Amino acid sequence: MKPRSPIDFSIISLGCPKNLVDSENMVGRLRTAGFRFLPRAASCDFVLLNTCGFLESAREEAREYLEELLELKRRGAIRRVFVTGCLVNFEKDAPLELFPEVDGWVGVFEEKRIVEIVRQFFPQAEQREQAGPTQSRIDRSSRYYFSEQDRWKGDDANRFLLTPPHVAYLKIADGCNRHCAYCAIPEIRGRFVSKPREAVLEEAKKLADQGVKELIVIAQETTFWGSDLYGKPDLARLLSELREIEGPERIRLMYTYPLHFEEELVSVLSEGGKIVPYIDLPLQHANDTILKRMRRAVNRSQTEALLSQLRERIPNLVLRTSLIAGFPGETEAMFRELVDFTRQWAFERGGAFRFSPEPGTAAAALDEQLPFEVIDERFQELCEVQEKIMSNWDEKRVGREFEVLLDRSFLSPEGKPIKDVFLGRTYAEAPDIDPLVIVTGKKLKSGDCIACEIVQLHESNLIAVPSN
């Protein structure tokens, strides 16, 4: 009897690292169920488009990718297209009329059932895994799959990394309770739900066994972890337990919030070791009036007290922040305060966003909305200020030695690896958002962590050579 051909699939993952972890979980479940994963979308039996819905620009990007996939489907290169992720929850069933050729719209709380959903379209798929019970609403006429948020199920057992094999994101919670005025995440992802300590540690150990050298701790708000399970935030103890796991050489903390930096957490961060002195702390603004309108629950003096404490207590600290320009009601004087604040604290890493009045958010209904031209002008200035701060700091690193984790080969414009040139990162760079370290040398390979001397700053990236 002729063996049955495998059913091939691919995934396009858009948005943040938290979304990437969801993609990795879906790929892992499908592979475990017998589907064959291919890195490229063309000529697959089906493709998943895991979308971001945070900003209109992200939603537009998702629609552009979707149009391309549907064109491949019309030409017969793809049989089925499924859309997953935040766009589905943000727009509910609105896209159904615009994109009737999509085979399935899978909400963020239904992604754990991706195998069951896909099998409805590929009944010949080998049954390696039994689908569990479901409480979801399934509208088969519209192929829309949506359910309400549930408690964390600890369902990361079969996760398949889409990052370089030595780097992995460790997602410790989902959802958010903040309800900042500009943000749709609570409506999209639901309330804050911590992943239980045992499940986090089990996943971290499994990643370590796979050879992961850098664990990047992520959530919508990492500093709030444990509050729903243990009665108070307990990130400090979790980090202490994570650093005891053998294998990983770096633990990086992302998506923190100005609140909940209690003494115990600052102490753990100040001890160094595997926990690198890098903190991602999105502050959004510095003016008290704007912070209140943003519903940030923190003022400038509280923020500066925290920044002072972190700078004083944590040696060689790299602070990363993100800021919003042009929020409703932001006067020129308020914006100047934000610029001065940025210069004063000289964040080693950072970025800026234009304010965007996202549908359904409180900020979209505020008065004193600013013209796009004003928002864009302020955004451009804020970017220039932050880029100059980063460049000045990186210039001071030239001639110094740092441990560089090599991520991948440097590619030519044609997409071919260039011999003896690799892209890597010191402790001061998180993947995909911070500058790159370009390392030239013999016998380099992905996953190596080697001592390098920074020899030059080229545009926004660093050039380095091995010290030995």
Short mmCIF file of C-alpha atoms in Angstrom, two decimals:
data_model
loop_
_atom_site.label_atom_id
_atom_site.label_comp_id
_atom_site.label_asym_id
_atom_site.label_seq_id
_atom_site.Cartn_x
_atom_site.Cartn_y
_atom_site.Cartn_z
CA MET A 1 0.00 0.00 0.00
CA LYS A 2 1.37 3.39 -0.99
CA PRO A 3 2.19 5.50 2.08
CA ARG A 4 0.03 8.56 2.59
CA SER A 5 1.72 11.84 1.67
CA PRO A 6 2.18 14.25 4.59
CA ILE A 7 0.13 17.43 4.71
CA ASP A 8 2.47 20.42 4.59
CA PHE A 9 1.91 23.73 6.33
CA SER A 10 3.71 26.96 7.11
CA ILE A 11 3.15 29.98 9.32
CA ILE A 12 3.71 33.72 9.04
CA SER A 13 4.01 35.26 12.49
CA LEU A 14 3.47 39.01 12.79
CA GLY A 15 3.73 41.32 15.78
CA CYS A 16 5.49 40.95 19.10
CA PRO A 17 7.46 38.09 20.68
CA LYS A 18 4.39 37.15 22.73
CA ASN A 19 2.62 36.43 19.45
CA LEU A 20 5.65 34.50 18.23
CA VAL A 21 5.36 32.14 21.21
CA ASP A 22 1.74 31.50 20.25
CA SER A 23 2.93 30.71 16.72
CA GLU A 24 5.53 28.31 18.08
CA ASN A 25 2.87 26.53 20.12
CA MET A 26 0.59 26.12 17.12
CA VAL A 27 3.44 24.82 14.95
CA GLY A 28 4.40 22.36 17.70
CA ARG A 29 0.87 21.04 18.09
CA LEU A 30 0.44 20.58 14.35
CA ARG A 31 3.80 18.82 13.98
CA THR A 32 2.98 16.49 16.87
CA ALA A 33 -0.33 15.69 15.17
CA GLY A 34 1.45 14.58 12.00
CA PHE A 35 1.44 17.68 9.82
CA ARG A 36 4.76 18.62 8.20
CA PHE A 37 6.11 22.13 8.81
CA LEU A 38 7.88 24.00 6.01
CA PRO A 39 9.60 27.37 6.51
CA ARG A 40 8.16 28.89 3.31
CA ALA A 41 4.48 29.50 2.61
CA ALA A 42 4.44 28.77 -1.13
CA SER A 43 3.32 25.28 -2.22
CA CYS A 44 1.96 24.28 1.19
CA ASP A 45 -1.35 22.56 1.80
CA PHE A 46 -2.24 25.29 4.25
CA VAL A 47 -0.77 28.44 5.80
CA LEU A 48 -1.44 30.09 9.15
CA LEU A 49 -1.23 33.88 9.32
CA ASN A 50 -0.80 34.79 12.99
CA THR A 51 -1.68 38.47 13.19
CA CYS A 52 -1.14 41.51 15.38
CA GLY A 53 -4.08 43.82 16.10
CA PHE A 54 -2.50 46.37 18.41
CA LEU A 55 -2.26 49.28 15.93
CA GLU A 56 -3.94 50.09 12.64
CA SER A 57 -0.53 49.90 10.96
CA ALA A 58 -0.18 46.32 12.24
CA ARG A 59 -3.68 45.42 11.09
CA GLU A 60 -2.96 46.86 7.66
CA GLU A 61 0.24 44.82 7.47
CA ALA A 62 -1.79 41.69 8.28
CA ARG A 63 -4.30 42.49 5.52
CA GLU A 64 -1.47 42.93 3.00
CA TYR A 65 0.01 39.55 3.90
CA LEU A 66 -3.46 38.02 3.72
CA GLU A 67 -4.03 39.38 0.22
CA GLU A 68 -0.77 37.80 -0.91
CA LEU A 69 -1.69 34.44 0.61
CA LEU A 70 -5.15 34.49 -0.94
CA GLU A 71 -3.61 35.24 -4.33
CA LEU A 72 -1.42 32.14 -3.89
CA LYS A 73 -4.58 30.21 -3.05
CA ARG A 74 -6.34 31.46 -6.20
CA ARG A 75 -3.37 30.28 -8.25
CA GLY A 76 -3.48 26.86 -6.62
CA ALA A 77 -0.16 27.21 -4.75
CA ILE A 78 -1.95 27.00 -1.37
CA ARG A 79 -5.05 24.96 -0.61
CA ARG A 80 -6.21 26.58 2.64
CA VAL A 81 -5.54 29.82 4.56
CA PHE A 82 -6.23 30.28 8.27
CA VAL A 83 -5.99 33.59 10.13
CA THR A 84 -5.17 33.50 13.84
CA GLY A 85 -4.13 35.99 16.50
CA CYS A 86 -5.05 39.43 17.75
CA LEU A 87 -6.64 40.76 14.54
CA VAL A 88 -9.33 38.08 14.81
CA ASN A 89 -10.25 39.12 18.36
CA PHE A 90 -9.95 42.84 17.64
CA GLU A 91 -12.22 42.88 14.61
CA LYS A 92 -14.39 39.91 15.65
CA ASP A 93 -16.15 38.64 12.53
CA ALA A 94 -15.81 41.91 10.56
CA PRO A 95 -13.16 40.60 8.13
CA LEU A 96 -15.41 37.75 6.97
CA GLU A 97 -17.13 39.91 4.37
CA LEU A 98 -13.86 41.42 3.15
CA PHE A 99 -12.03 38.09 2.87
CA PRO A 100 -14.58 35.34 2.16
CA GLU A 101 -11.86 33.05 0.78
CA VAL A 102 -10.27 32.61 4.21
CA ASP A 103 -10.96 29.09 5.42
CA GLY A 104 -10.86 29.78 9.14
CA TRP A 105 -10.65 32.71 11.55
CA VAL A 106 -9.18 31.46 14.83
CA GLY A 107 -9.38 33.66 17.93
CA VAL A 108 -6.49 33.87 20.38
CA PHE A 109 -8.22 31.63 22.93
CA GLU A 110 -8.92 28.97 20.29
CA GLU A 111 -5.32 28.59 19.11
CA LYS A 112 -4.86 25.61 21.43
CA ARG A 113 -7.46 23.83 19.27
CA ILE A 114 -5.69 24.49 15.98
CA VAL A 115 -5.26 20.76 15.25
CA GLU A 116 -8.97 20.08 15.70
CA ILE A 117 -9.88 23.05 13.52
CA VAL A 118 -7.47 22.21 10.70
CA ARG A 119 -8.54 18.57 10.62
CA GLN A 120 -12.05 19.63 9.61
CA PHE A 121 -10.51 20.65 6.30
CA PHE A 122 -8.05 17.75 6.04
CA PRO A 123 -9.94 14.68 7.29
CA GLN A 124 -7.28 12.43 5.76
CA ALA A 125 -4.70 13.75 8.26
CA GLU A 126 -3.16 11.07 10.44
CA GLN A 127 -4.82 10.99 13.85
CA ARG A 128 -1.92 11.10 16.31
CA GLU A 129 -3.66 13.20 18.90
CA GLN A 130 -7.20 13.19 20.26
CA ALA A 131 -8.88 16.58 20.49
CA GLY A 132 -10.03 17.44 23.98
CA PRO A 133 -13.43 18.76 25.06
CA THR A 134 -14.37 22.23 23.95
CA GLN A 135 -16.57 25.01 25.26
CA SER A 136 -16.16 27.21 22.22
CA ARG A 137 -18.72 28.71 19.89
CA ILE A 138 -18.22 27.36 16.37
CA ASP A 139 -20.02 28.97 13.46
CA ARG A 140 -19.26 26.55 10.66
CA SER A 141 -21.11 28.59 8.06
CA SER A 142 -18.70 31.48 8.52
CA ARG A 143 -15.72 29.37 9.66
CA TYR A 144 -15.20 31.63 12.67
CA TYR A 145 -13.77 30.06 15.82
CA PHE A 146 -14.01 32.07 19.00
CA SER A 147 -14.23 31.36 22.73
CA GLU A 148 -13.89 33.28 25.95
CA GLN A 149 -10.65 33.43 27.90
CA ASP A 150 -9.87 30.46 30.10
CA ARG A 151 -7.30 29.88 32.82
CA TRP A 152 -3.80 29.04 31.68
CA LYS A 153 -3.72 25.41 30.57
CA GLY A 154 0.05 24.93 30.59
CA ASP A 155 -0.12 23.78 26.97
CA ASP A 156 3.45 24.56 25.80
CA ALA A 157 4.70 20.98 25.87
CA ASN A 158 5.17 20.62 22.10
CA ARG A 159 6.37 24.13 21.29
CA PHE A 160 8.59 24.36 18.18
CA LEU A 161 11.07 27.25 18.24
CA LEU A 162 10.99 29.70 15.33
CA THR A 163 13.92 31.66 16.76
CA PRO A 164 17.58 30.64 16.43
CA PRO A 165 17.84 27.43 18.49
CA HIS A 166 19.98 29.04 21.20
CA VAL A 167 17.44 31.82 21.94
CA ALA A 168 13.91 31.41 23.28
CA TYR A 169 11.18 33.62 24.65
CA LEU A 170 9.68 32.44 27.94
CA LYS A 171 6.09 33.66 28.14
CA ILE A 172 5.03 33.78 31.79
CA ALA A 173 1.59 35.41 31.52
CA ASP A 174 -1.01 36.62 29.06
CA GLY A 175 -3.62 39.36 29.05
CA CYS A 176 -3.55 42.64 30.97
CA ASN A 177 -5.55 44.38 33.70
CA ARG A 178 -4.12 47.88 33.09
CA HIS A 179 -6.63 49.36 30.60
CA CYS A 180 -4.28 52.16 29.55
CA ALA A 181 -6.32 54.63 27.52
CA TYR A 182 -4.47 54.05 24.23
CA CYS A 183 -4.28 50.25 24.39
CA ALA A 184 -6.66 47.57 23.07
CA ILE A 185 -4.74 44.61 24.53
CA PRO A 186 -7.13 43.98 27.48
CA GLU A 187 -10.02 43.77 25.03
CA ILE A 188 -8.06 41.50 22.68
CA ARG A 189 -6.21 39.22 25.10
CA GLY A 190 -8.44 39.44 28.17
CA ARG A 191 -7.55 39.80 31.83
CA PHE A 192 -4.06 39.13 33.20
CA VAL A 193 -3.46 35.40 33.68
CA SER A 194 -0.16 34.14 35.11
CA LYS A 195 1.35 30.90 33.96
CA PRO A 196 1.84 28.80 37.11
CA ARG A 197 5.35 28.68 38.55
CA GLU A 198 5.70 24.93 38.02
CA ALA A 199 4.77 25.24 34.34
CA VAL A 200 7.20 28.13 33.79
CA LEU A 201 10.09 26.25 35.38
CA GLU A 202 9.24 23.03 33.53
CA GLU A 203 9.24 24.86 30.20
CA ALA A 204 12.49 26.66 31.04
CA LYS A 205 14.18 23.35 31.87
CA LYS A 206 12.95 21.82 28.63
CA LEU A 207 14.31 24.78 26.65
CA ALA A 208 17.62 24.44 28.47
CA ASP A 209 17.76 20.75 27.54
CA GLN A 210 17.28 21.80 23.90
CA GLY A 211 20.39 23.97 24.08
CA VAL A 212 18.86 27.41 24.67
CA LYS A 213 21.48 29.84 25.97
CA GLU A 214 19.34 32.96 26.32
CA LEU A 215 15.89 32.99 27.92
CA ILE A 216 13.90 36.18 27.35
CA VAL A 217 11.12 36.56 29.93
CA ILE A 218 8.00 38.15 28.43
CA ALA A 219 4.35 38.93 29.21
CA GLN A 220 2.09 41.92 28.73
CA GLU A 221 3.42 43.03 32.13
CA THR A 222 6.12 40.79 33.55
CA THR A 223 6.39 42.63 36.87
CA PHE A 224 2.75 41.73 37.66
CA TRP A 225 3.42 37.99 37.37
CA GLY A 226 1.97 35.87 40.16
CA SER A 227 -0.49 38.46 41.46
CA ASP A 228 -3.52 36.40 40.41
CA LEU A 229 -2.08 33.13 41.72
CA TYR A 230 -0.25 34.04 44.91
CA GLY A 231 -1.97 37.21 46.09
CA LYS A 232 0.92 39.52 45.12
CA PRO A 233 3.50 39.91 42.34
CA ASP A 234 6.25 37.34 42.77
CA LEU A 235 8.61 37.84 39.84
CA ALA A 236 11.66 38.08 42.10
CA ARG A 237 11.30 34.51 43.35
CA LEU A 238 10.60 33.22 39.86
CA LEU A 239 13.77 34.85 38.51
CA SER A 240 15.77 33.41 41.39
CA GLU A 241 14.52 29.94 40.49
CA LEU A 242 15.11 30.42 36.77
CA ARG A 243 18.76 31.34 37.25
CA GLU A 244 19.35 28.04 39.06
CA ILE A 245 18.51 26.07 35.91
CA GLU A 246 21.63 24.69 34.27
CA GLY A 247 22.30 25.58 30.64
CA PRO A 248 21.09 29.11 29.90
CA GLU A 249 23.79 31.76 30.17
CA ARG A 250 21.52 34.79 29.92
CA ILE A 251 18.10 35.66 31.32
CA ARG A 252 16.66 38.89 29.90
CA LEU A 253 13.65 40.76 31.30
CA MET A 254 11.20 42.47 28.92
CA TYR A 255 7.88 44.34 29.21
CA THR A 256 8.14 45.52 32.81
CA TYR A 257 5.91 48.23 34.31
CA PRO A 258 6.95 51.10 36.61
CA LEU A 259 4.86 49.64 39.43
CA HIS A 260 5.75 46.46 41.35
CA PHE A 261 9.52 47.00 41.38
CA GLU A 262 9.65 46.00 45.00
CA GLU A 263 12.85 45.72 47.06
CA GLU A 264 13.13 41.98 46.54
CA LEU A 265 12.93 42.31 42.75
CA VAL A 266 15.50 45.11 42.61
CA SER A 267 17.81 43.04 44.81
CA VAL A 268 17.56 40.01 42.52
CA LEU A 269 18.25 42.17 39.47
CA SER A 270 21.22 43.81 41.16
CA GLU A 271 22.88 40.46 41.88
CA GLY A 272 23.68 39.98 38.20
CA GLY A 273 24.96 36.61 37.09
CA LYS A 274 22.72 35.01 34.51
CA ILE A 275 20.18 37.81 34.85
CA VAL A 276 21.68 40.40 32.54
CA PRO A 277 21.50 44.10 33.55
CA TYR A 278 18.97 44.93 30.84
CA ILE A 279 15.46 46.11 31.71
CA ASP A 280 12.76 46.92 29.18
CA LEU A 281 10.60 49.56 30.89
CA PRO A 282 8.02 51.18 28.57
CA LEU A 283 7.22 54.57 30.16
CA GLN A 284 5.16 56.18 27.34
CA HIS A 285 5.42 59.76 28.68
CA ALA A 286 6.83 62.02 31.40
CA ASN A 287 4.23 64.75 31.86
CA ASP A 288 1.85 64.11 34.77
CA THR A 289 -1.23 65.42 32.95
CA ILE A 290 -0.62 63.14 29.98
CA LEU A 291 0.23 60.16 32.20
CA LYS A 292 -3.11 60.65 33.98
CA ARG A 293 -4.98 60.90 30.68
CA MET A 294 -3.18 57.73 29.59
CA ARG A 295 -4.38 56.00 32.80
CA ARG A 296 -0.85 54.89 33.58
CA ALA A 297 -1.39 54.89 37.40
CA VAL A 298 2.08 56.36 37.93
CA ASN A 299 3.45 59.91 37.86
CA ARG A 300 6.79 61.39 36.89
CA SER A 301 8.20 61.65 40.40
CA GLN A 302 7.43 57.97 41.07
CA THR A 303 9.02 57.02 37.76
CA GLU A 304 12.15 59.03 38.44
CA ALA A 305 12.49 57.57 41.93
CA LEU A 306 12.44 54.11 40.35
CA LEU A 307 14.92 55.08 37.64
CA SER A 308 17.29 56.49 40.24
CA GLN A 309 17.07 53.33 42.31
CA LEU A 310 17.70 51.06 39.31
CA ARG A 311 20.64 53.16 38.11
CA GLU A 312 22.20 53.20 41.59
CA ARG A 313 21.66 49.54 42.45
CA ILE A 314 22.29 47.66 39.19
CA PRO A 315 25.85 47.87 37.79
CA ASN A 316 26.21 48.45 34.03
CA LEU A 317 22.45 48.75 33.64
CA VAL A 318 20.96 49.14 30.17
CA LEU A 319 17.48 50.65 30.28
CA ARG A 320 15.17 50.36 27.31
CA THR A 321 11.97 52.36 27.05
CA SER A 322 9.25 53.27 24.56
CA LEU A 323 7.53 56.64 24.34
CA ILE A 324 4.39 57.97 22.65
CA ALA A 325 4.35 61.29 20.81
CA GLY A 326 1.19 63.27 20.12
CA PHE A 327 -1.24 61.89 22.72
CA PRO A 328 -4.51 63.90 22.85
CA GLY A 329 -4.06 67.07 24.84
CA GLU A 330 -0.27 67.07 24.56
CA THR A 331 0.78 70.71 24.32
CA GLU A 332 4.09 71.87 22.93
CA ALA A 333 5.29 72.47 26.49
CA MET A 334 4.30 68.92 27.50
CA PHE A 335 6.14 67.50 24.53
CA ARG A 336 9.23 69.56 25.38
CA GLU A 337 9.05 68.07 28.88
CA LEU A 338 9.07 64.60 27.34
CA VAL A 339 12.09 65.46 25.18
CA ASP A 340 13.98 66.92 28.15
CA PHE A 341 13.11 63.86 30.24
CA THR A 342 14.47 61.59 27.50
CA ARG A 343 17.73 63.52 27.36
CA GLN A 344 18.00 63.67 31.13
CA TRP A 345 17.74 59.91 31.66
CA ALA A 346 19.67 58.96 28.51
CA PHE A 347 18.09 55.57 27.92
CA GLU A 348 20.68 53.31 26.33
CA ARG A 349 18.00 51.68 24.19
CA GLY A 350 14.57 52.91 23.16
CA GLY A 351 12.01 53.73 20.55
CA ALA A 352 9.03 55.97 19.92
CA PHE A 353 5.51 55.59 18.57
CA ARG A 354 3.09 57.98 16.96
CA PHE A 355 -0.17 58.15 18.90
CA SER A 356 -2.86 56.24 17.05
CA PRO A 357 -6.56 56.54 18.06
CA GLU A 358 -7.40 52.85 18.04
CA PRO A 359 -11.13 52.00 17.77
CA GLY A 360 -12.69 51.04 21.07
CA THR A 361 -9.98 52.57 23.24
CA ALA A 362 -10.66 55.40 25.67
CA ALA A 363 -8.03 57.61 24.02
CA ALA A 364 -9.87 57.53 20.70
CA ALA A 365 -12.79 59.34 22.34
CA LEU A 366 -10.72 62.00 24.11
CA ASP A 367 -10.98 65.63 23.08
CA GLU A 368 -7.98 67.66 21.90
CA GLN A 369 -6.92 65.13 19.28
CA LEU A 370 -3.83 66.44 17.45
CA PRO A 371 -3.43 66.68 13.66
CA PHE A 372 -1.36 63.88 12.14
CA GLU A 373 1.20 66.40 10.92
CA VAL A 374 1.87 67.55 14.50
CA ILE A 375 2.03 63.98 15.78
CA ASP A 376 4.43 62.96 13.03
CA GLU A 377 6.69 65.98 13.55
CA ARG A 378 6.96 65.24 17.27
CA PHE A 379 7.51 61.54 16.59
CA GLN A 380 10.38 62.32 14.21
CA GLU A 381 12.03 64.64 16.72
CA LEU A 382 11.69 62.13 19.55
CA CYS A 383 13.22 59.41 17.39
CA GLU A 384 16.15 61.65 16.49
CA VAL A 385 16.78 62.50 20.16
CA GLN A 386 16.70 58.87 21.23
CA GLU A 387 18.85 57.70 18.31
CA LYS A 388 21.49 60.29 19.16
CA ILE A 389 21.51 59.17 22.82
CA MET A 390 21.99 55.55 21.75
CA SER A 391 24.69 56.46 19.26
CA ASN A 392 26.61 58.49 21.85
CA TRP A 393 26.45 55.60 24.31
CA ASP A 394 27.56 53.04 21.73
CA GLU A 395 30.47 55.28 20.69
CA LYS A 396 31.77 54.99 24.26
CA ARG A 397 31.77 51.21 23.91
CA VAL A 398 34.24 51.25 21.01
CA GLY A 399 37.55 49.73 22.14
CA ARG A 400 35.91 47.76 24.95
CA GLU A 401 35.42 44.00 25.22
CA PHE A 402 32.03 42.30 25.55
CA GLU A 403 30.65 38.78 25.37
CA VAL A 404 28.75 38.48 22.08
CA LEU A 405 26.17 35.77 21.43
CA LEU A 406 26.26 34.91 17.72
CA ASP A 407 22.75 34.53 16.35
CA ARG A 408 23.11 33.89 12.61
CA SER A 409 25.18 34.42 9.49
CA PHE A 410 25.21 37.81 7.83
CA LEU A 411 23.32 37.50 4.55
CA SER A 412 24.12 39.09 1.20
CA PRO A 413 21.44 41.08 -0.66
CA GLU A 414 20.71 37.82 -2.50
CA GLY A 415 20.03 36.07 0.80
CA LYS A 416 23.21 33.96 0.87
CA PRO A 417 25.40 33.65 3.99
CA ILE A 418 28.61 35.68 3.82
CA LYS A 419 31.59 33.66 4.98
CA ASP A 420 33.12 34.60 8.36
CA VAL A 421 30.55 37.33 9.10
CA PHE A 422 27.92 36.84 11.81
CA LEU A 423 25.23 38.89 13.50
CA GLY A 424 25.20 38.81 17.26
CA ARG A 425 24.30 40.66 20.45
CA THR A 426 25.93 41.73 23.69
CA TYR A 427 23.84 41.83 26.85
CA ALA A 428 22.73 45.32 25.76
CA GLU A 429 20.77 44.17 22.72
CA ALA A 430 17.49 42.25 22.63
CA PRO A 431 16.61 40.42 19.39
CA ASP A 432 14.94 42.32 16.54
CA ILE A 433 14.45 45.64 18.36
CA ASP A 434 17.96 46.79 19.27
CA PRO A 435 21.10 47.44 17.17
CA LEU A 436 23.09 44.52 15.80
CA VAL A 437 26.66 43.53 16.51
CA ILE A 438 28.39 42.48 13.28
CA VAL A 439 31.26 40.10 14.05
CA THR A 440 33.96 39.15 11.55
CA GLY A 441 36.29 36.26 12.22
CA LYS A 442 37.27 32.67 11.45
CA LYS A 443 35.52 29.51 12.68
CA LEU A 444 32.45 31.34 13.96
CA LYS A 445 29.17 29.52 14.37
CA SER A 446 25.65 30.31 15.47
CA GLY A 447 25.10 29.87 19.21
CA ASP A 448 28.69 30.63 20.22
CA CYS A 449 29.14 33.22 22.95
CA ILE A 450 32.60 34.73 22.52
CA ALA A 451 34.62 37.66 23.82
CA CYS A 452 34.79 40.43 21.20
CA GLU A 453 36.20 43.91 20.97
CA ILE A 454 33.92 46.62 19.61
CA VAL A 455 36.02 48.32 16.92
CA GLN A 456 33.56 50.61 15.18
CA LEU A 457 30.07 52.07 15.19
CA HIS A 458 28.63 51.84 11.66
CA GLU A 459 25.38 53.74 11.29
CA SER A 460 23.35 52.31 14.20
CA ASN A 461 25.12 48.94 14.39
CA LEU A 462 28.35 47.86 16.08
CA ILE A 463 31.32 46.18 14.36
CA ALA A 464 33.32 43.72 16.45
CA VAL A 465 36.16 41.20 16.14
CA PRO A 466 36.95 38.22 18.40
CA SER A 467 39.40 39.13 21.14
CA ASN A 468 41.50 35.98 20.68
#
